[in-house]
Amino acid sequence: MNAILDRLAEVAADPDRYVVEWKRTHPDRKVAGVLPMNFPEELLHAAGFLPVVIQENNEPDTEGRVILAEFYCGYTRNLADQAAKGRLKIYDAFFLADHCVQLLGAADVMRFKQPHTPIFFGQFIASMSEPSTPARVRGELDHIVAEVERSTGVPLDHGRLAESIRLYNRDRALLRAVFDARREGRVHLSSKAMQNLVKSSMVMDKAEHIALLEQLLSDGIESHDPHARVRLHLSGHFCHAPKQALLELFEDCGAEIVDDDLYHGRRYITTDVREDLEPVAALSQWYFDRNVNVPCPTRVQHNADWDTYLTKAVSESGADGVVILMAKFCEPHMLLYPELRKALEAREIPYLLVETEHAGLPMETLRTRVEALVERISRRAAVAAS
Amino acid sequence: MTTQTGSTVTRMQTTRAGGQMIADYWDNIFTARERGKHVVWYNGSALNPIFQAAGLEWCHGEAFSARLAAQHLEGPAQLAGAEYGYINELCSYSRTHLGCAVLSNGGGPAPGSETGVVDALDQQELASKLPKPDFFVNAYSGCSTGQQWDEMTYRVFGRSIPIFNVSIPFLWGNRPDSTYMAGQEWDEATDYVVGQLRELVTFIEAQTGRPFDWDALSESMSYIRRASELRLEGMALCERKPTPATYWDWVASIAHINFLPGDQALVDYFASVRDEIQARVDAGVPALENERYRLYFDGIMNWNKLGWLAKRFAEYDAAVIAGRYTHSSFWQEPQLIDPEDPLRGMAQHYLLCPINHSLKTLNYLTLRDCERFEIDGLVFHSTRTCRAFTNPQTMLASTAREHLGIPAMFFEGDVADASFYKDDILESRLVAMLESIDVRRAKAGV
Ligand code: SF4
Ligand code: SF4
């Protein structure tokens, strides 16, 4: 089991190395860099690309620092830095569907720094409740298909697309099995290992990832006694993975993470693409289904909201508290935060807001705050028990 | 060394008087309920001609935030927003307006409570004077925050007030034929927005229980078209050296073109603006006594520092002449408006919002205006809480340097939160840029 987890951790730690190696072994194939969070990778897979969700890297931002202002989220500034340093040259094309103003700012930097690499924005309208949205999203998907066909020079094979959808669904189902087992207390994997499972899935060839997951599940995931004093739900953190040092800190302070709605977590894997629909229509439907399953504040939908989802998820997992991980300067998250706060307070669920940045997290201050949360929850449990 | 000779800006009489039109407009909004009118809150695009034709009273959220900030009355609304949970790095327009929503909805600090803001409760009264809406309409171009913000306003009011979203696609420029106002992407986006405007009209009819008055829309759009032409004629006169009017004069007229009713009074206002500029040209009266530098301003307006900024630049004989916010927005392509069939031209203007373009088009617009107004340098207002306007700025600066050889300066400020200002930085960077203009001129022997 460790060998598999180690392999997934290795890919998660250095996605660029995986991409370069994949290109070496697949000289006739292209790699597409995908920007988060809603682009349907299945389409690119079916056309023969290796779709890779571009990850924040661990290098300090230097050249890119001056391109986007300091009040951008860590992910977008780091993307700008990667573009400025030429790190994104390993990709043959870029695709995105999300209209986040900061993400588009970073995408403009990518086009400015790498003008010969096509960067296609097939905008998925964010207002989900309007009657005109489904047709428009479907129209954008048709444009994306046309762009993919232009890029590969061959028409998209819809049979292959159906196969890619099945493959991606399989990967998601396997990941969900692990996440569900964690929520139900049947496995106790560190939150770092859980993140590696998802992050590697965003990078690796799906068939290879599935094979590793199947092996992992058939070997059985060793369960250790967590010795945790409290059980926490991690919430938020769009587009990029929270730093692993931060995840370790939660566990060091006596918490076990039992569930999450992170993009590098449940948010990425919750929704399957329907296999009973025509495949492009199914991808369009997937976009709408996802926002019902785990609502996202980057979308606007009157009858689905994240705060309701969050409190329900907490009661399902039995988590004692919530850590809201917010990428500093992430506007949709800042806008929704008061509603999350209201919902948690109304149900007396203890919570802690932690803002993250690409570099320079004040770990010692954070440790004190996390310890205080753990203490607060433990004391409450003790009072309730007495 | 660049010296201050202390030019002062000769402010235009017309725009001074125009302030009253805006004050009257807001006073009118405050009494809408007493007059039994339906009130719509909206954000983003200038949908007001549609509201006017539907017999509504319209309240533009950003405009109200801007007004509070310009009058230095934003404190209580921002405080109410902060108490509700909005973090101060969030767009300050939205924080201010959401704070107003909290206050309008009966929330906010209680009378007698310690707020830390001088005269807070009087000011709070103003912020809470906005009449509660009957419904919301959002049509925000370019910036994703704009749409999310109104969804939150909808939630602050307990989801009890209907809301309609018009989604304006971002003009990214995927295809080689995508240029300013041309190409397949432009045509398709136009069709999509027109379709949504028709749905909006149906929504409004359902809200008001009245059939929509298409003739009234045509009429108001014909006034707006004429007002826009006059505004552009005034702007064209500023190509002259020295300029007869400045960017700050155009800023003073933003509210008029952006949300006042399309009627004869609007046309008369812009005719007076144009005429006053023409009179200055005829009499040889410059906007600045001693114009030595011609500058372009990029960024969203910094409403709480307007007068101060105008004075600061003038002190160094720097005439700020044009800008993205004034010259690339607000019915700026009147030829697109066909009063007989107005929706298409309206949709196109919503798409032409200056934050709804990717870098390629913004480079085109910036270089075009810098050449047209013979600009010596660019001033970038790096707006702390408005990423939409700040997005392409460093790249625009390098394009201008590369193509026109002109320098740029950056200063940090904000749309509606004065705490993000660093005044001394503005001054030192301005001096540095003016010096580099001097050096360039000396080298060129000008
Ligand atoms: S983390 Fe937030 S601000 Fe950054 S790109 Fe994602 S949604 Fe946008
Ligand atoms: S960030 Fe700027 S463009 Fe976006 S909603 Fe706020 S003021 Fe408008």
PDB file of C-alpha atoms in Angstrom, chain B residues 261-373:
ATOM      1  CA  PRO B 261     -33.049  59.365 -17.464  1.00  0.00           C
ATOM      2  CA  GLY B 262     -32.709  59.476 -21.233  1.00  0.00           C
ATOM      3  CA  ASP B 263     -34.564  62.708 -21.911  1.00  0.00           C
ATOM      4  CA  GLN B 264     -34.146  66.230 -23.253  1.00  0.00           C
ATOM      5  CA  ALA B 265     -32.497  67.380 -20.002  1.00  0.00           C
ATOM      6  CA  LEU B 266     -29.702  64.863 -20.576  1.00  0.00           C
ATOM      7  CA  VAL B 267     -29.162  66.109 -24.112  1.00  0.00           C
ATOM      8  CA  ASP B 268     -29.184  69.708 -22.890  1.00  0.00           C
ATOM      9  CA  TYR B 269     -26.613  68.880 -20.243  1.00  0.00           C
ATOM     10  CA  PHE B 270     -24.136  67.371 -22.693  1.00  0.00           C
ATOM     11  CA  ALA B 271     -24.803  70.171 -25.209  1.00  0.00           C
ATOM     12  CA  SER B 272     -23.781  72.649 -22.472  1.00  0.00           C
ATOM     13  CA  VAL B 273     -20.669  70.614 -21.674  1.00  0.00           C
ATOM     14  CA  ARG B 274     -19.669  70.542 -25.326  1.00  0.00           C
ATOM     15  CA  ASP B 275     -20.490  74.258 -25.767  1.00  0.00           C
ATOM     16  CA  GLU B 276     -18.494  75.289 -22.733  1.00  0.00           C
ATOM     17  CA  ILE B 277     -15.461  73.379 -24.001  1.00  0.00           C
ATOM     18  CA  GLN B 278     -15.908  74.925 -27.445  1.00  0.00           C
ATOM     19  CA  ALA B 279     -16.140  78.377 -25.845  1.00  0.00           C
ATOM     20  CA  ARG B 280     -12.873  77.722 -24.027  1.00  0.00           C
ATOM     21  CA  VAL B 281     -11.240  76.693 -27.287  1.00  0.00           C
ATOM     22  CA  ASP B 282     -12.540  79.837 -28.962  1.00  0.00           C
ATOM     23  CA  ALA B 283     -11.340  82.045 -26.111  1.00  0.00           C
ATOM     24  CA  GLY B 284      -8.018  80.215 -25.758  1.00  0.00           C
ATOM     25  CA  VAL B 285      -8.752  79.187 -22.157  1.00  0.00           C
ATOM     26  CA  PRO B 286      -6.890  75.996 -21.170  1.00  0.00           C
ATOM     27  CA  ALA B 287      -8.013  73.629 -18.444  1.00  0.00           C
ATOM     28  CA  LEU B 288      -4.634  74.044 -16.731  1.00  0.00           C
ATOM     29  CA  GLU B 289      -2.812  77.364 -16.700  1.00  0.00           C
ATOM     30  CA  ASN B 290       0.449  75.790 -17.696  1.00  0.00           C
ATOM     31  CA  GLU B 291       0.008  72.386 -19.320  1.00  0.00           C
ATOM     32  CA  ARG B 292       3.382  70.694 -19.571  1.00  0.00           C
ATOM     33  CA  TYR B 293       2.440  67.028 -19.523  1.00  0.00           C
ATOM     34  CA  ARG B 294      -0.474  65.131 -21.034  1.00  0.00           C
ATOM     35  CA  LEU B 295      -1.442  61.980 -19.160  1.00  0.00           C
ATOM     36  CA  TYR B 296      -3.779  59.023 -19.565  1.00  0.00           C
ATOM     37  CA  PHE B 297      -5.504  57.501 -16.512  1.00  0.00           C
ATOM     38  CA  ASP B 298      -6.196  53.778 -16.294  1.00  0.00           C
ATOM     39  CA  GLY B 299      -8.268  52.357 -13.488  1.00  0.00           C
ATOM     40  CA  ILE B 300     -11.594  52.558 -11.818  1.00  0.00           C
ATOM     41  CA  MET B 301     -12.321  55.877 -10.149  1.00  0.00           C
ATOM     42  CA  ASN B 302     -11.194  56.591  -6.620  1.00  0.00           C
ATOM     43  CA  TRP B 303     -14.228  58.440  -5.513  1.00  0.00           C
ATOM     44  CA  ASN B 304     -13.096  59.546  -2.095  1.00  0.00           C
ATOM     45  CA  LYS B 305      -9.931  61.189  -3.455  1.00  0.00           C
ATOM     46  CA  LEU B 306     -11.143  62.809  -6.648  1.00  0.00           C
ATOM     47  CA  GLY B 307     -10.618  66.482  -5.844  1.00  0.00           C
ATOM     48  CA  TRP B 308      -7.331  65.732  -4.155  1.00  0.00           C
ATOM     49  CA  LEU B 309      -6.035  63.797  -7.164  1.00  0.00           C
ATOM     50  CA  ALA B 310      -7.069  66.495  -9.646  1.00  0.00           C
ATOM     51  CA  LYS B 311      -5.225  69.074  -7.548  1.00  0.00           C
ATOM     52  CA  ARG B 312      -2.143  66.923  -7.131  1.00  0.00           C
ATOM     53  CA  PHE B 313      -1.654  66.399 -10.856  1.00  0.00           C
ATOM     54  CA  ALA B 314      -2.367  70.036 -11.650  1.00  0.00           C
ATOM     55  CA  GLU B 315       0.285  71.183  -9.193  1.00  0.00           C
ATOM     56  CA  TYR B 316       2.845  69.531 -11.449  1.00  0.00           C
ATOM     57  CA  ASP B 317       1.261  70.975 -14.604  1.00  0.00           C
ATOM     58  CA  ALA B 318       0.128  67.509 -15.576  1.00  0.00           C
ATOM     59  CA  ALA B 319      -3.129  67.510 -17.486  1.00  0.00           C
ATOM     60  CA  VAL B 320      -4.868  64.179 -17.183  1.00  0.00           C
ATOM     61  CA  ILE B 321      -6.765  64.121 -20.456  1.00  0.00           C
ATOM     62  CA  ALA B 322      -8.288  60.740 -21.134  1.00  0.00           C
ATOM     63  CA  GLY B 323      -8.822  57.418 -19.433  1.00  0.00           C
ATOM     64  CA  ARG B 324     -10.199  53.924 -19.825  1.00  0.00           C
ATOM     65  CA  TYR B 325     -13.058  54.521 -17.394  1.00  0.00           C
ATOM     66  CA  THR B 326     -14.304  57.648 -19.145  1.00  0.00           C
ATOM     67  CA  HIS B 327     -13.336  57.217 -22.791  1.00  0.00           C
ATOM     68  CA  SER B 328     -13.954  53.511 -23.329  1.00  0.00           C
ATOM     69  CA  SER B 329     -17.294  53.284 -21.563  1.00  0.00           C
ATOM     70  CA  PHE B 330     -20.786  54.692 -21.259  1.00  0.00           C
ATOM     71  CA  TRP B 331     -22.550  54.601 -24.635  1.00  0.00           C
ATOM     72  CA  GLN B 332     -19.209  55.393 -26.250  1.00  0.00           C
ATOM     73  CA  GLU B 333     -20.139  53.972 -29.660  1.00  0.00           C
ATOM     74  CA  PRO B 334     -23.428  55.800 -30.347  1.00  0.00           C
ATOM     75  CA  GLN B 335     -23.474  54.690 -33.976  1.00  0.00           C
ATOM     76  CA  LEU B 336     -24.414  51.233 -32.674  1.00  0.00           C
ATOM     77  CA  ILE B 337     -27.687  52.553 -31.247  1.00  0.00           C
ATOM     78  CA  ASP B 338     -30.670  52.279 -33.535  1.00  0.00           C
ATOM     79  CA  PRO B 339     -33.528  53.963 -31.659  1.00  0.00           C
ATOM     80  CA  GLU B 340     -36.050  52.082 -33.818  1.00  0.00           C
ATOM     81  CA  ASP B 341     -34.597  48.739 -32.718  1.00  0.00           C
ATOM     82  CA  PRO B 342     -32.588  49.640 -29.639  1.00  0.00           C
ATOM     83  CA  LEU B 343     -31.879  46.293 -27.925  1.00  0.00           C
ATOM     84  CA  ARG B 344     -28.988  45.290 -30.163  1.00  0.00           C
ATOM     85  CA  GLY B 345     -27.021  48.489 -29.656  1.00  0.00           C
ATOM     86  CA  MET B 346     -27.747  48.347 -25.929  1.00  0.00           C
ATOM     87  CA  ALA B 347     -26.505  44.765 -25.692  1.00  0.00           C
ATOM     88  CA  GLN B 348     -23.379  45.762 -27.584  1.00  0.00           C
ATOM     89  CA  HIS B 349     -22.635  48.592 -25.194  1.00  0.00           C
ATOM     90  CA  TYR B 350     -22.996  46.229 -22.259  1.00  0.00           C
ATOM     91  CA  LEU B 351     -20.431  44.005 -23.943  1.00  0.00           C
ATOM     92  CA  LEU B 352     -18.153  46.978 -24.557  1.00  0.00           C
ATOM     93  CA  CYS B 353     -17.631  47.673 -20.876  1.00  0.00           C
ATOM     94  CA  PRO B 354     -13.892  48.383 -20.510  1.00  0.00           C
ATOM     95  CA  ILE B 355     -13.376  45.491 -18.092  1.00  0.00           C
ATOM     96  CA  ASN B 356     -15.038  43.033 -20.444  1.00  0.00           C
ATOM     97  CA  HIS B 357     -12.111  42.796 -22.869  1.00  0.00           C
ATOM     98  CA  SER B 358      -8.995  40.720 -22.736  1.00  0.00           C
ATOM     99  CA  LEU B 359      -5.581  42.292 -23.047  1.00  0.00           C
ATOM    100  CA  LYS B 360      -5.525  42.261 -26.841  1.00  0.00           C
ATOM    101  CA  THR B 361      -8.421  44.717 -27.150  1.00  0.00           C
ATOM    102  CA  LEU B 362      -7.313  46.778 -24.181  1.00  0.00           C
ATOM    103  CA  ASN B 363      -3.913  47.229 -25.793  1.00  0.00           C
ATOM    104  CA  TYR B 364      -5.681  48.460 -28.907  1.00  0.00           C
ATOM    105  CA  LEU B 365      -7.887  50.923 -27.000  1.00  0.00           C
ATOM    106  CA  THR B 366      -5.055  52.264 -24.852  1.00  0.00           C
ATOM    107  CA  LEU B 367      -2.642  52.790 -27.723  1.00  0.00           C
ATOM    108  CA  ARG B 368      -5.418  54.337 -29.808  1.00  0.00           C
ATOM    109  CA  ASP B 369      -6.260  56.927 -27.143  1.00  0.00           C
ATOM    110  CA  CYS B 370      -2.643  57.633 -26.230  1.00  0.00           C
ATOM    111  CA  GLU B 371      -1.889  58.435 -29.858  1.00  0.00           C
ATOM    112  CA  ARG B 372      -5.062  60.377 -30.357  1.00  0.00           C
ATOM    113  CA  PHE B 373      -4.524  62.656 -27.356  1.00  0.00           C
TER     114      PHE B 373
END
